XYZ file of C-alpha atoms in Angstrom:
548
model
C -46.959 -6.910 -6.851
C -43.945 -6.258 -4.678
C -43.640 -8.100 -1.379
C -41.904 -6.525 1.603
C -39.457 -7.654 4.274
C -39.130 -5.199 7.121
C -36.017 -5.482 9.306
C -36.033 -3.896 12.754
C -33.495 -3.918 15.590
C -33.689 -4.232 19.329
C -31.713 -4.167 22.602
C -28.795 -2.046 21.275
C -27.754 -0.362 18.059
C -24.823 -1.361 15.790
C -25.754 -5.022 15.704
C -25.461 -5.231 11.927
C -28.990 -4.726 10.614
C -27.568 -3.367 7.345
C -25.261 -6.303 6.739
C -27.932 -8.850 7.681
C -30.432 -7.080 5.438
C -27.940 -7.153 2.554
C -27.116 -10.805 3.135
C -30.802 -11.768 3.056
C -31.051 -9.787 -0.178
C -28.133 -11.759 -1.584
C -29.803 -15.075 -0.691
C -33.121 -14.112 -2.262
C -31.381 -12.678 -5.367
C -29.524 -15.988 -5.807
C -32.944 -17.668 -6.103
C -33.938 -15.536 -9.094
C -35.751 -12.647 -7.457
C -35.218 -8.989 -8.244
C -34.412 -7.030 -5.077
C -34.704 -3.415 -4.061
C -33.501 -2.128 -0.700
C -34.432 0.870 1.437
C -33.084 2.369 4.666
C -35.393 4.407 6.907
C -33.425 6.573 9.287
C -35.114 8.171 12.336
C -32.793 11.165 12.726
C -34.071 14.630 11.806
C -31.251 15.505 9.395
C -32.583 15.572 5.833
C -29.615 13.409 4.885
C -26.296 12.456 6.550
C -24.248 14.705 4.256
C -23.387 17.271 6.936
C -22.913 14.809 9.762
C -19.503 14.131 11.279
C -18.011 10.643 10.652
C -17.766 10.407 14.433
C -21.562 10.667 14.555
C -22.560 8.502 11.652
C -19.559 6.966 9.897
C -19.132 7.224 6.179
C -21.513 9.072 3.854
C -22.239 6.749 0.923
C -22.925 8.511 -2.396
C -25.308 6.874 -4.848
C -25.134 7.002 -8.613
C -27.716 9.796 -8.798
C -25.766 11.904 -6.288
C -27.716 11.315 -3.110
C -25.746 11.435 0.136
C -26.972 8.448 2.123
C -26.429 6.169 5.064
C -23.398 3.816 4.935
C -25.748 0.787 4.983
C -26.563 1.523 1.328
C -22.958 0.643 0.613
C -23.547 -2.764 2.131
C -26.639 -3.144 -0.057
C -24.751 -2.415 -3.241
C -21.848 -4.664 -2.241
C -24.068 -7.673 -1.551
C -26.947 -7.191 -3.984
C -26.966 -6.352 -7.717
C -29.013 -3.220 -7.104
C -28.226 0.437 -7.726
C -29.536 2.560 -4.867
C -30.650 6.164 -5.319
C -32.641 9.016 -3.872
C -35.598 6.760 -3.128
C -33.495 4.242 -1.215
C -32.937 6.316 1.934
C -35.508 8.360 3.831
C -34.974 10.226 7.081
C -37.391 11.758 9.553
C -36.156 15.166 8.382
C -36.863 14.383 4.755
C -40.337 12.968 5.495
C -41.309 15.965 7.616
C -39.849 18.390 5.043
C -42.072 16.858 2.360
C -45.183 16.879 4.527
C -44.646 20.497 5.595
C -44.128 21.542 1.967
C -47.446 19.835 1.082
C -49.203 21.572 3.943
C -47.897 24.961 2.802
C -49.184 24.290 -0.720
C -52.566 23.425 0.659
C -52.420 19.761 -0.434
C -54.244 18.603 2.709
C -57.283 20.814 2.036
C -57.227 22.531 5.415
C -56.930 19.350 7.500
C -55.067 19.238 10.794
C -51.778 17.661 9.801
C -50.785 14.864 12.217
C -48.306 12.028 12.633
C -51.145 9.641 11.880
C -52.194 9.596 9.103
C -50.131 12.248 7.297
C -46.581 11.350 8.367
C -47.224 7.608 8.258
C -48.900 7.924 4.839
C -45.873 9.805 3.519
C -43.591 7.047 4.866
C -45.677 4.364 3.199
C -45.758 6.256 -0.095
C -41.972 6.709 0.084
C -41.426 2.974 0.692
C -43.629 2.012 -2.224
C -41.856 4.477 -4.458
C -38.454 3.141 -3.422
C -39.538 -0.438 -3.982
C -40.172 0.182 -7.667
C -41.151 -2.953 -9.553
C -38.850 -5.311 -7.687
C -40.145 -8.752 -6.646
C -39.114 -8.127 -3.043
C -38.210 -4.868 -1.284
C -36.143 -5.179 1.891
C -36.700 -2.226 4.208
C -34.343 -1.639 7.152
C -35.592 0.641 9.955
C -32.668 2.376 11.679
C -32.306 2.778 15.409
C -33.673 0.506 18.110
C -37.215 -0.510 18.974
C -38.283 1.648 21.922
C -36.627 4.831 20.613
C -39.164 7.632 20.357
C -37.692 8.752 17.011
C -38.510 5.506 15.204
C -42.178 5.223 16.289
C -43.699 6.779 13.141
C -41.680 4.397 10.926
C -42.716 1.366 12.948
C -46.357 2.442 12.851
C -46.137 2.876 9.080
C -44.760 -0.644 8.536
C -47.390 -2.005 10.951
C -50.061 -0.427 8.785
C -48.549 -1.896 5.604
C -48.733 -5.377 7.145
C -52.434 -4.915 7.821
C -53.149 -3.385 4.414
C -51.212 -5.969 2.387
C -51.780 -9.190 4.333
C -49.510 -11.773 5.976
C -48.489 -13.377 2.650
C -47.061 -10.084 1.338
C -45.143 -8.829 4.353
C -42.437 -10.410 6.564
C -41.168 -8.878 9.795
C -37.592 -9.684 10.771
C -36.280 -8.536 14.175
C -32.562 -8.443 14.938
C -31.629 -8.638 18.633
C -28.669 -9.226 20.928
C -28.229 -12.423 22.945
C -25.357 -11.566 25.282
C -22.961 -13.957 26.981
C -22.202 -13.101 30.610
C -18.697 -14.333 31.236
C -18.761 -14.075 35.023
C -21.659 -16.482 35.277
C -20.891 -18.360 32.007
C -24.474 -17.894 30.878
C -26.235 -16.922 27.621
C -28.997 -14.433 28.419
C -32.223 -14.456 26.351
C -34.106 -11.913 28.469
C -33.051 -8.839 26.429
C -34.454 -10.505 23.309
C -37.677 -11.389 25.094
C -38.132 -7.772 26.221
C -37.258 -6.386 22.801
C -39.915 -8.548 21.166
C -42.382 -7.553 23.880
C -41.686 -3.904 23.053
C -42.241 -4.576 19.347
C -45.479 -6.464 19.987
C -46.743 -3.632 22.163
C -46.896 -1.394 19.076
C -48.664 -4.074 17.028
C -45.890 -5.934 15.266
C -45.315 -9.644 15.787
C -41.964 -10.624 14.273
C -41.973 -13.618 11.948
C -38.235 -14.165 12.189
C -35.689 -13.417 14.886
C -32.040 -12.963 13.994
C -30.042 -13.296 17.207
C -26.618 -11.720 17.350
C -24.220 -13.521 19.629
C -20.544 -14.338 20.016
C -21.012 -18.052 19.331
C -23.591 -20.206 17.604
C -26.784 -20.079 19.636
C -27.405 -23.471 21.359
C -30.687 -25.287 20.696
C -31.808 -24.842 24.297
C -31.665 -21.035 24.011
C -33.322 -21.106 20.602
C -36.250 -23.109 22.017
C -36.546 -20.729 24.981
C -36.528 -17.652 22.728
C -39.130 -19.247 20.456
C -41.392 -20.068 23.409
C -41.345 -16.603 24.956
C -41.582 -14.613 21.715
C -44.260 -16.591 19.845
C -41.825 -17.242 16.948
C -41.365 -20.757 15.464
C -38.110 -22.322 16.599
C -36.932 -22.780 13.017
C -37.331 -18.991 12.580
C -34.886 -18.200 15.381
C -31.689 -17.610 13.367
C -28.245 -17.485 15.036
C -26.098 -14.668 13.682
C -22.856 -15.398 15.415
C -19.547 -13.526 15.007
C -17.535 -14.464 11.932
C -14.054 -13.531 10.655
C -15.349 -12.646 7.170
C -18.534 -10.750 6.311
C -18.826 -12.600 3.019
C -19.432 -15.870 4.867
C -22.748 -14.559 6.206
C -25.000 -15.300 3.237
C -23.985 -19.004 3.353
C -24.401 -19.151 7.179
C -27.917 -17.614 6.968
C -28.843 -19.856 4.067
C -27.743 -22.973 5.974
C -30.235 -22.053 8.756
C -33.066 -21.694 6.250
C -33.545 -17.930 6.387
C -34.367 -17.647 2.666
C -36.742 -20.619 2.816
C -38.704 -19.117 5.713
C -39.186 -15.838 3.860
C -40.129 -17.635 0.592
C -42.627 -19.880 2.400
C -44.399 -17.011 4.124
C -44.602 -15.037 0.882
C -45.823 -18.194 -0.918
C -43.086 -18.065 -3.509
C -42.086 -21.143 -5.482
C -38.404 -20.545 -6.114
C -35.406 -22.476 -7.416
C -32.689 -23.419 -4.858
C -30.242 -20.727 -3.832
C -26.975 -20.633 -5.744
C -24.333 -19.147 -3.456
C -21.351 -20.463 -5.372
C -20.253 -16.908 -6.098
C -20.058 -16.119 -2.398
C -18.236 -19.329 -1.626
C -15.674 -18.523 -4.326
C -15.157 -15.071 -2.732
C -14.580 -16.660 0.702
C -12.261 -19.267 -0.803
C -10.176 -16.557 -2.518
C -9.795 -14.664 0.753
C -8.810 -17.774 2.688
C -6.226 -18.921 0.138
C -4.135 -15.925 -0.854
C -0.967 -16.301 -2.934
C 0.570 -13.037 -1.704
C 0.381 -10.653 1.254
C 0.847 -6.901 1.410
C 0.732 -4.123 3.958
C -1.097 -0.982 2.892
C -1.184 2.307 4.832
C -4.421 4.293 4.948
C -3.469 7.792 6.071
C -6.273 10.177 7.014
C -8.576 11.541 9.669
C -11.069 9.570 11.773
C -8.985 6.408 11.231
C -9.823 5.110 14.710
C -13.418 4.897 13.514
C -13.389 2.167 10.900
C -16.900 3.032 9.663
C -15.614 6.385 8.440
C -13.828 4.696 5.532
C -15.690 1.414 5.260
C -16.264 1.483 1.498
C -12.591 2.251 0.875
C -11.409 -0.495 3.247
C -13.744 -2.999 1.567
C -12.629 -1.922 -1.927
C -9.008 -2.607 -0.977
C -10.046 -6.066 0.274
C -11.908 -6.597 -3.003
C -8.649 -5.771 -4.818
C -7.057 -8.511 -2.734
C -9.812 -10.998 -3.578
C -9.346 -10.450 -7.302
C -5.546 -10.704 -7.133
C -5.384 -13.564 -4.580
C -3.690 -11.275 -2.093
C -4.117 -10.899 1.655
C -4.412 -7.129 2.165
C -3.455 -5.940 5.645
C -4.683 -2.369 6.109
C -2.803 -0.211 8.604
C -4.592 2.942 9.673
C -2.481 6.053 10.407
C -3.720 9.367 11.754
C -2.227 12.119 9.547
C -1.792 14.373 12.585
C 0.530 11.739 14.077
C 2.662 11.914 10.919
C 2.836 15.707 11.310
C 4.177 15.276 14.860
C 6.292 12.155 14.565
C 7.360 11.933 10.920
C 6.926 9.245 8.270
C 8.919 6.383 9.896
C 5.618 4.483 10.424
C 5.288 4.170 6.605
C 8.640 2.565 5.931
C 7.385 -1.050 6.097
C 4.305 -0.335 3.896
C 3.992 -1.734 0.455
C 1.486 0.881 -0.705
C -0.120 4.079 0.557
C -3.709 5.370 0.267
C -4.851 8.891 1.207
C -8.664 9.079 1.179
C -11.157 11.936 0.934
C -11.959 14.251 3.813
C -12.851 17.744 4.868
C -11.170 20.345 7.119
C -7.561 21.292 7.629
C -6.684 18.975 10.507
C -3.761 16.766 9.498
C -3.331 18.254 6.005
C 0.441 18.670 6.299
C 0.733 15.093 7.412
C -0.999 14.012 4.222
C 1.321 16.231 2.137
C 4.321 14.623 3.859
C 2.835 11.215 3.096
C 2.534 12.014 -0.580
C 6.105 13.296 -0.663
C 7.373 10.070 0.902
C 5.440 7.912 -1.615
C 6.630 9.973 -4.547
C 10.284 10.162 -3.558
C 10.554 6.479 -2.582
C 8.524 5.002 -5.448
C 5.905 3.531 -3.108
C 2.617 2.756 -4.936
C 0.273 5.619 -4.162
C -3.514 5.866 -4.527
C -5.092 9.234 -3.709
C -8.830 9.713 -3.607
C -10.600 13.096 -3.658
C -8.640 15.088 -1.049
C -5.870 12.516 -1.586
C -5.577 13.834 -5.134
C -5.693 17.446 -4.067
C -2.841 17.024 -1.513
C -0.843 15.245 -4.251
C -1.255 18.384 -6.417
C -0.302 20.625 -3.475
C 2.880 18.529 -2.861
C 3.834 18.552 -6.517
C 3.284 22.320 -6.759
C 5.555 22.978 -3.799
C 8.284 20.388 -4.357
C 8.344 19.878 -8.116
C 7.058 23.159 -9.561
C 8.738 25.373 -6.944
C 5.499 27.160 -5.964
C 6.369 27.881 -2.374
C 3.352 28.007 -0.078
C 1.018 26.441 -2.659
C -2.208 25.317 -0.972
C -5.941 24.916 -1.250
C -8.200 27.868 -0.553
C -10.287 25.474 1.543
C -7.484 25.442 4.122
C -5.621 28.714 3.440
C -7.903 31.234 1.743
C -5.139 33.802 1.224
C -2.550 31.436 -0.251
C -0.240 32.959 -2.853
C -0.632 29.908 -5.081
C -4.206 28.516 -4.890
C -3.566 25.302 -6.800
C -6.815 23.932 -5.441
C -9.791 26.312 -5.270
C -13.562 26.595 -5.131
C -15.056 26.309 -8.576
C -18.265 28.321 -8.704
C -19.845 26.768 -11.784
C -19.755 23.317 -13.398
C -21.696 21.019 -15.702
C -23.523 17.946 -14.379
C -23.737 14.604 -16.171
C -27.194 15.716 -17.429
C -25.639 18.700 -19.154
C -27.065 21.173 -16.675
C -25.067 24.049 -15.089
C -24.838 24.171 -11.303
C -23.439 26.998 -9.231
C -22.067 27.351 -5.714
C -20.223 29.912 -3.588
C -18.573 30.161 -0.181
C -21.959 31.229 1.181
C -23.847 28.236 -0.229
C -25.485 25.808 2.176
C -23.205 22.896 3.072
C -25.855 20.228 2.578
C -26.271 18.832 -0.954
C -24.263 21.595 -2.667
C -21.164 19.600 -3.697
C -20.402 18.007 -7.034
C -22.215 14.722 -6.382
C -22.975 11.421 -8.119
C -21.742 9.583 -11.238
C -20.257 11.787 -13.933
C -18.319 11.110 -17.123
C -14.526 11.194 -17.053
C -12.445 11.243 -20.221
C -9.164 9.390 -19.823
C -6.084 10.221 -21.852
C -5.179 7.476 -24.300
C -1.892 5.815 -23.398
C -2.102 6.842 -19.743
C -1.763 4.307 -16.879
C -5.343 4.922 -15.778
C -6.715 4.289 -19.326
C -4.777 1.058 -19.401
C -6.186 0.092 -15.981
C -9.797 0.705 -17.012
C -9.337 -0.617 -20.551
C -11.255 2.336 -21.996
C -11.116 6.087 -22.259
C -14.569 7.059 -21.002
C -15.682 6.063 -17.529
C -18.379 7.061 -15.072
C -17.471 7.436 -11.435
C -19.131 8.973 -8.373
C -18.093 12.299 -6.856
C -18.457 14.119 -3.560
C -16.395 17.250 -3.307
C -16.565 21.029 -3.371
C -13.043 22.127 -4.361
C -11.200 21.443 -7.658
C -7.700 21.710 -9.074
C -7.122 25.234 -10.355
C -6.726 25.034 -14.126
C -4.550 28.117 -14.122
C -1.711 26.018 -12.668
C -2.022 23.002 -14.944
C 0.673 24.089 -17.408
C 3.202 24.697 -14.627
C 2.442 21.360 -13.026
C 2.665 19.485 -16.314
C 6.047 21.069 -16.989
C 7.109 19.801 -13.529
C 6.238 16.209 -14.420
C 2.560 15.816 -13.448
C 0.173 14.207 -15.967
C -3.514 15.176 -15.890
C -4.721 11.928 -17.430
C -8.431 12.330 -16.705
C -10.720 15.307 -17.244
C -14.445 16.018 -16.785
C -16.681 17.015 -19.651
C -16.184 20.657 -18.594
C -12.407 20.354 -18.350
C -11.966 19.890 -14.589
C -9.128 17.676 -13.390
C -10.265 14.147 -12.536
C -7.076 12.049 -12.532
C -3.437 12.841 -11.780
C -0.457 10.592 -12.540
C 3.323 10.827 -12.264
C 4.685 8.985 -15.317
C 8.175 8.613 -13.782
C 6.714 6.803 -10.789
C 6.017 3.028 -10.912
C 2.401 3.466 -9.751
C 1.075 6.880 -8.750
C -2.583 7.526 -9.492
C -4.901 9.962 -7.747
C -8.531 10.603 -8.584
C -10.940 13.373 -7.761
C -13.785 10.823 -7.885
C -14.523 8.027 -5.378
C -13.988 4.607 -7.064
C -14.647 2.803 -3.777
C -18.363 3.495 -4.088
C -18.667 1.202 -7.110
C -16.499 -1.667 -5.936
C -18.050 -4.950 -4.807
C -16.607 -8.348 -3.927
C -18.072 -10.099 -6.999
C -16.664 -7.763 -9.686
C -14.055 -5.847 -7.758
C -12.839 -2.602 -9.268
C -9.990 -2.185 -11.809
C -8.294 0.659 -9.996
C -8.049 -1.217 -6.700
C -7.011 -4.481 -8.357
C -4.211 -2.651 -10.215
C -3.084 -0.852 -7.048
C -2.919 -4.114 -5.081
C -0.927 -5.768 -7.890
C 1.515 -2.885 -7.693
C 1.878 -3.316 -3.934
C 2.570 -7.067 -4.418
C 5.371 -6.094 -6.805
C 6.682 -3.635 -4.235
C 6.606 -6.284 -1.500
C 8.697 -8.590 -3.670
C 11.236 -5.878 -4.518
C 10.129 -5.809 -8.113
C 9.653 -2.033 -8.048
C 12.600 0.389 -7.665
C 12.831 1.671 -4.122
C 14.609 4.912 -4.902
C 13.231 7.456 -7.369
C 15.328 8.089 -10.460
C 16.893 11.491 -10.813
């Protein structure tokens, strides 16, 4: 029978519930337990797929094609679990399901209410998402006291009553601020947050206290006294310079032991050697490179968190310190590409909308003409095709119909029909709903034997995750190939998946999102190869001027 650990947050949002949940999962997994992880989000959107990165950061795409909260990316990076549709539930999705049941008559004429119907649906969803794992960690988004999260908190309260204290653990993450003007650490916000949680019937078993520095024993004792939590269960989650140190820090304070003891589990000691090796590799690099990430929303780091982490993973597996420099593509449109001249490699990520597109095209041109290692992802591949069509194939005005519907040369266009990995046909049009209508999830890609990308992966069939609506127009493939572009990866239904320039030292662009499957333990071959190429560039081992 699965046991549950529920993680709530208080005082303020953005304290790191997702990372702390993932780190606890990593600790428990290292003790031989199978782990599943779920995120409950209080917002009314059915999923975050149509939300702006400014609102919610990155949309993480799971293997089965679900558009989810970015915390699921943390889960997959820290824990050997594959998340899916039943790993992320929102208020909108819960209510959508309940209303559909009511319309079908499933409630036999009853008055449908938050309790029991909404809370029962939440509980059923959590149990379904847990599967047959030994422990399911469930993170509740938002902050205790928010009206939106009350049904979720009531549901997990009920599960604690129904299952018993030896099957459920409540972890509460709070802020313990330091007031510089008075040089004092303040515990009152934590006390009030726990009071709020207890007022709805949940007594936390463990407190994880976010602070700038290690929490002194005096403050730990005070927090324990006023919150009815054992002192040993007051965990200090202080700021660190490397996220991958957190599992070891939490383990040293006994977090895993407290959970195991309450759930009455007899477990072997935690083996965190893998995480220590990751930290050691980051702290002792043998090379250093500067990589430009050129896109939109770059001031908001959460908008490209999986990509940034994947680049760092490439550094871990090549013993390289990767310094990522973020550039707004609109700035390149206005000011030119001089900001890229000291960069050893360039990445253009995915995105939507026409803002900054010409800055991305200029970035591709600079990388191509100056033999700078280039990695394009999703839109980063499409702008590479646009640049090649204009500057190599002589197709003046070539563009994507997403940005210029009436373009004379639509080298990127809306594909109305395609085949999924399950062999089913899906259709879309310009009038389709925006939510959930893209090509989503893991799909097979056939790589051309002898290509750079096939050499990188070490095989010719791969599965990578997708999230896009527009595709390279096959009607222009012949002209582009004649101009020097190699289409080295194709989908099962002949859509372009990978683009290379054979005359370039390292130029690879993919329609899929490899960052979603990278983790610090295994890395990802594409990012490791890219970082190696940037190391060569930094050492002057790649030609700086393109050959004629």
